[in-house]
Structure formats: C-alpha cells, structure tokens
C-alpha cells in the first residue's frame, strides 16, 4: 500500500522559515516526478512546486519563486520543501503528491498529473 506522509508544518511568524518533508512508502518513486500543492480555506488546491525524477527539472508557482526550494533524496524516497521568507498568504494545508509518469520530462504542474497524495500538513503564517 502506497503512503505519502508529510511533516514539518506548524505556526510561524511572517518572514520565518519552515521545511516540509514527505516520506513515501509502499513503492519507490525514484523514477517519477513528485510535487507539492497547497489549499487555503475557501480556495482550490494550487500547485506549489514539482521536481522531476532526476531532480534536473524543477518548476515553481510564481507566488513562491525565489522563496521556496524543492529537493528530493531518492535513496530515502523523500521529497522536501524548504520555505523561506514566509508570508501570511502562504497559510494553507500543504500536500505532497507523487506521479506514476515514469521518467516524465515535462513539468508536472497540474493535480491531474499525480496519482498519490498525502494527508497534508498545516502551515500557518502569522502577521
């Protein structure tokens, strides 16, 4: 059974930093893209960042470019999201996602590109 488990979300002040982690189990995702999405109250889920299977192709939402960094450790079957200079508008539940598009080269920026999802971790940024 495939599981994605996020951790690292918490309450932080504006301007602070957090690192989210997503641990995958049940299968290895070293040959597949992984991504992060977020959903704020009353809003639709939105793309945050994606990383290709090799780590060589990375894409970010414009709203987080220059502040967030996605990375992966295929040996540990994990993906990380380093979030710096956090803003109140970053407040949301953050979801990790994994795709089954084997060695996909095109960026996976849509939720429809992903096959597995974690349960989410809450990030709250106070002003």
PDB file of C-alpha atoms in Angstrom:
ATOM      1  CA  UNK A   1       0.000   0.000   0.000  1.00  0.00           C
ATOM      2  CA  UNK A   2       1.437   3.339  -1.069  1.00  0.00           C
ATOM      3  CA  UNK A   3       1.612   6.058   1.550  1.00  0.00           C
ATOM      4  CA  UNK A   4       2.878   9.627   1.439  1.00  0.00           C
ATOM      5  CA  UNK A   5       3.320  11.195   4.844  1.00  0.00           C
ATOM      6  CA  UNK A   6       4.031  14.905   5.201  1.00  0.00           C
ATOM      7  CA  UNK A   7       5.555  16.531   8.242  1.00  0.00           C
ATOM      8  CA  UNK A   8       7.012  19.859   9.291  1.00  0.00           C
ATOM      9  CA  UNK A   9       4.008  22.127   9.173  1.00  0.00           C
ATOM     10  CA  UNK A  10       3.466  24.479  12.091  1.00  0.00           C
ATOM     11  CA  UNK A  11       2.700  28.030  13.140  1.00  0.00           C
ATOM     12  CA  UNK A  12       5.417  30.510  12.190  1.00  0.00           C
ATOM     13  CA  UNK A  13       5.735  34.284  12.057  1.00  0.00           C
ATOM     14  CA  UNK A  14       5.911  36.164   8.792  1.00  0.00           C
ATOM     15  CA  UNK A  15       9.458  36.211   7.477  1.00  0.00           C
ATOM     16  CA  UNK A  16      10.262  32.888   9.071  1.00  0.00           C
ATOM     17  CA  UNK A  17      11.195  29.555   7.538  1.00  0.00           C
ATOM     18  CA  UNK A  18       9.897  26.006   7.578  1.00  0.00           C
ATOM     19  CA  UNK A  19      10.988  22.775   5.967  1.00  0.00           C
ATOM     20  CA  UNK A  20       8.342  20.300   4.942  1.00  0.00           C
ATOM     21  CA  UNK A  21       9.204  16.665   4.422  1.00  0.00           C
ATOM     22  CA  UNK A  22       7.323  13.945   2.580  1.00  0.00           C
ATOM     23  CA  UNK A  23       8.209  10.316   3.132  1.00  0.00           C
ATOM     24  CA  UNK A  24       6.951   7.749   0.636  1.00  0.00           C
ATOM     25  CA  UNK A  25       6.446   4.090   1.408  1.00  0.00           C
ATOM     26  CA  UNK A  26       4.953   1.139  -0.382  1.00  0.00           C
ATOM     27  CA  UNK A  27       6.908   1.706  -3.576  1.00  0.00           C
ATOM     28  CA  UNK A  28       9.899   3.650  -4.725  1.00  0.00           C
ATOM     29  CA  UNK A  29       9.354   6.913  -6.578  1.00  0.00           C
ATOM     30  CA  UNK A  30      12.931   7.470  -7.686  1.00  0.00           C
ATOM     31  CA  UNK A  31      11.882   7.308 -11.348  1.00  0.00           C
ATOM     32  CA  UNK A  32       8.801   9.504 -11.046  1.00  0.00           C
ATOM     33  CA  UNK A  33       8.033  13.196 -10.579  1.00  0.00           C
ATOM     34  CA  UNK A  34       6.913  14.446  -7.201  1.00  0.00           C
ATOM     35  CA  UNK A  35       5.329  17.716  -6.203  1.00  0.00           C
ATOM     36  CA  UNK A  36       3.829  19.946  -3.574  1.00  0.00           C
ATOM     37  CA  UNK A  37       0.425  21.583  -3.659  1.00  0.00           C
ATOM     38  CA  UNK A  38      -1.449  23.689  -1.123  1.00  0.00           C
ATOM     39  CA  UNK A  39      -5.005  24.552  -0.300  1.00  0.00           C
ATOM     40  CA  UNK A  40      -6.077  27.574   1.714  1.00  0.00           C
ATOM     41  CA  UNK A  41      -9.516  27.785   3.360  1.00  0.00           C
ATOM     42  CA  UNK A  42     -12.209  28.511   0.812  1.00  0.00           C
ATOM     43  CA  UNK A  43      -9.812  28.183  -2.104  1.00  0.00           C
ATOM     44  CA  UNK A  44      -8.978  25.488  -4.624  1.00  0.00           C
ATOM     45  CA  UNK A  45      -5.869  23.365  -4.340  1.00  0.00           C
ATOM     46  CA  UNK A  46      -2.988  25.035  -6.149  1.00  0.00           C
ATOM     47  CA  UNK A  47       0.366  23.967  -7.490  1.00  0.00           C
ATOM     48  CA  UNK A  48       3.448  24.978  -5.497  1.00  0.00           C
ATOM     49  CA  UNK A  49       6.451  23.086  -6.860  1.00  0.00           C
ATOM     50  CA  UNK A  50       7.449  19.977  -8.768  1.00  0.00           C
ATOM     51  CA  UNK A  51      10.687  18.079  -9.234  1.00  0.00           C
ATOM     52  CA  UNK A  52      11.486  15.534 -11.916  1.00  0.00           C
ATOM     53  CA  UNK A  53      12.638  12.026 -11.146  1.00  0.00           C
ATOM     54  CA  UNK A  54      16.300  13.003 -11.578  1.00  0.00           C
ATOM     55  CA  UNK A  55      15.988  16.354  -9.841  1.00  0.00           C
ATOM     56  CA  UNK A  56      17.160  18.055 -13.008  1.00  0.00           C
ATOM     57  CA  UNK A  57      13.859  19.712 -13.869  1.00  0.00           C
ATOM     58  CA  UNK A  58      12.220  21.885 -11.233  1.00  0.00           C
ATOM     59  CA  UNK A  59       9.279  24.254 -11.543  1.00  0.00           C
ATOM     60  CA  UNK A  60       7.663  26.647  -9.085  1.00  0.00           C
ATOM     61  CA  UNK A  61       4.487  28.646  -8.899  1.00  0.00           C
ATOM     62  CA  UNK A  62       5.211  32.328  -9.472  1.00  0.00           C
ATOM     63  CA  UNK A  63       3.975  33.109  -5.974  1.00  0.00           C
ATOM     64  CA  UNK A  64       6.783  31.096  -4.343  1.00  0.00           C
ATOM     65  CA  UNK A  65       9.681  31.554  -6.764  1.00  0.00           C
ATOM     66  CA  UNK A  66      12.809  32.739  -5.013  1.00  0.00           C
ATOM     67  CA  UNK A  67      11.438  31.788  -1.586  1.00  0.00           C
ATOM     68  CA  UNK A  68      10.733  28.047  -1.774  1.00  0.00           C
ATOM     69  CA  UNK A  69      13.096  25.251  -2.774  1.00  0.00           C
ATOM     70  CA  UNK A  70      12.041  21.714  -3.623  1.00  0.00           C
ATOM     71  CA  UNK A  71      14.504  18.840  -3.456  1.00  0.00           C
ATOM     72  CA  UNK A  72      14.459  15.073  -3.271  1.00  0.00           C
ATOM     73  CA  UNK A  73      16.519  12.259  -1.828  1.00  0.00           C
ATOM     74  CA  UNK A  74      15.804   9.181  -3.916  1.00  0.00           C
ATOM     75  CA  UNK A  75      17.837   6.957  -1.628  1.00  0.00           C
ATOM     76  CA  UNK A  76      15.450   7.846   1.199  1.00  0.00           C
ATOM     77  CA  UNK A  77      12.335   8.055  -1.004  1.00  0.00           C
ATOM     78  CA  UNK A  78      11.641  11.558   0.312  1.00  0.00           C
ATOM     79  CA  UNK A  79      10.915  14.998  -1.086  1.00  0.00           C
ATOM     80  CA  UNK A  80      11.499  18.247   0.782  1.00  0.00           C
ATOM     81  CA  UNK A  81      10.134  21.756   0.531  1.00  0.00           C
ATOM     82  CA  UNK A  82      12.252  24.476   2.104  1.00  0.00           C
ATOM     83  CA  UNK A  83      10.124  27.579   2.622  1.00  0.00           C
ATOM     84  CA  UNK A  84      11.805  30.893   3.428  1.00  0.00           C
ATOM     85  CA  UNK A  85      10.504  34.436   3.817  1.00  0.00           C
ATOM     86  CA  UNK A  86       7.070  33.096   4.612  1.00  0.00           C
ATOM     87  CA  UNK A  87       4.057  35.357   4.184  1.00  0.00           C
ATOM     88  CA  UNK A  88       0.571  35.173   5.700  1.00  0.00           C
ATOM     89  CA  UNK A  89      -0.764  34.277   2.246  1.00  0.00           C
ATOM     90  CA  UNK A  90       1.308  31.081   2.373  1.00  0.00           C
ATOM     91  CA  UNK A  91      -1.048  29.803   5.069  1.00  0.00           C
ATOM     92  CA  UNK A  92      -2.578  26.574   3.807  1.00  0.00           C
ATOM     93  CA  UNK A  93      -2.604  22.825   4.089  1.00  0.00           C
ATOM     94  CA  UNK A  94       0.365  21.567   2.095  1.00  0.00           C
ATOM     95  CA  UNK A  95       0.087  18.279   0.229  1.00  0.00           C
ATOM     96  CA  UNK A  96       2.790  16.049  -1.166  1.00  0.00           C
ATOM     97  CA  UNK A  97       1.994  14.214  -4.384  1.00  0.00           C
ATOM     98  CA  UNK A  98       3.622  11.502  -6.471  1.00  0.00           C
ATOM     99  CA  UNK A  99       3.137  10.746 -10.146  1.00  0.00           C
ATOM    100  CA  UNK A 100       3.320   7.439 -11.978  1.00  0.00           C
ATOM    101  CA  UNK A 101       4.575   9.052 -15.196  1.00  0.00           C
ATOM    102  CA  UNK A 102       7.795   7.092 -15.468  1.00  0.00           C
ATOM    103  CA  UNK A 103      10.760   9.390 -16.092  1.00  0.00           C
ATOM    104  CA  UNK A 104       8.466  12.148 -17.273  1.00  0.00           C
ATOM    105  CA  UNK A 105      10.420  15.089 -18.732  1.00  0.00           C
ATOM    106  CA  UNK A 106       7.616  17.664 -18.946  1.00  0.00           C
ATOM    107  CA  UNK A 107       6.866  19.567 -15.728  1.00  0.00           C
ATOM    108  CA  UNK A 108       4.019  18.064 -13.719  1.00  0.00           C
ATOM    109  CA  UNK A 109       2.193  21.188 -12.556  1.00  0.00           C
ATOM    110  CA  UNK A 110      -1.421  20.012 -12.569  1.00  0.00           C
ATOM    111  CA  UNK A 111      -3.069  17.996  -9.834  1.00  0.00           C
ATOM    112  CA  UNK A 112      -4.260  15.662 -12.621  1.00  0.00           C
ATOM    113  CA  UNK A 113      -0.633  14.701 -13.246  1.00  0.00           C
ATOM    114  CA  UNK A 114      -0.438  12.972  -9.861  1.00  0.00           C
ATOM    115  CA  UNK A 115      -1.638   9.600  -8.700  1.00  0.00           C
ATOM    116  CA  UNK A 116      -0.897   9.546  -4.994  1.00  0.00           C
ATOM    117  CA  UNK A 117      -1.454  12.183  -2.322  1.00  0.00           C
ATOM    118  CA  UNK A 118      -0.516  12.625   1.287  1.00  0.00           C
ATOM    119  CA  UNK A 119      -2.915  13.671   4.012  1.00  0.00           C
ATOM    120  CA  UNK A 120      -1.491  17.174   4.245  1.00  0.00           C
ATOM    121  CA  UNK A 121       0.302  19.248   6.841  1.00  0.00           C
ATOM    122  CA  UNK A 122      -0.912  22.623   8.120  1.00  0.00           C
ATOM    123  CA  UNK A 123       1.271  25.672   7.657  1.00  0.00           C
ATOM    124  CA  UNK A 124       0.100  28.841   9.381  1.00  0.00           C
ATOM    125  CA  UNK A 125       1.964  32.116   8.951  1.00  0.00           C
ATOM    126  CA  UNK A 126       1.037  34.880  11.353  1.00  0.00           C
ATOM    127  CA  UNK A 127       1.470  38.539  10.502  1.00  0.00           C
TER     128      UNK A 127
END
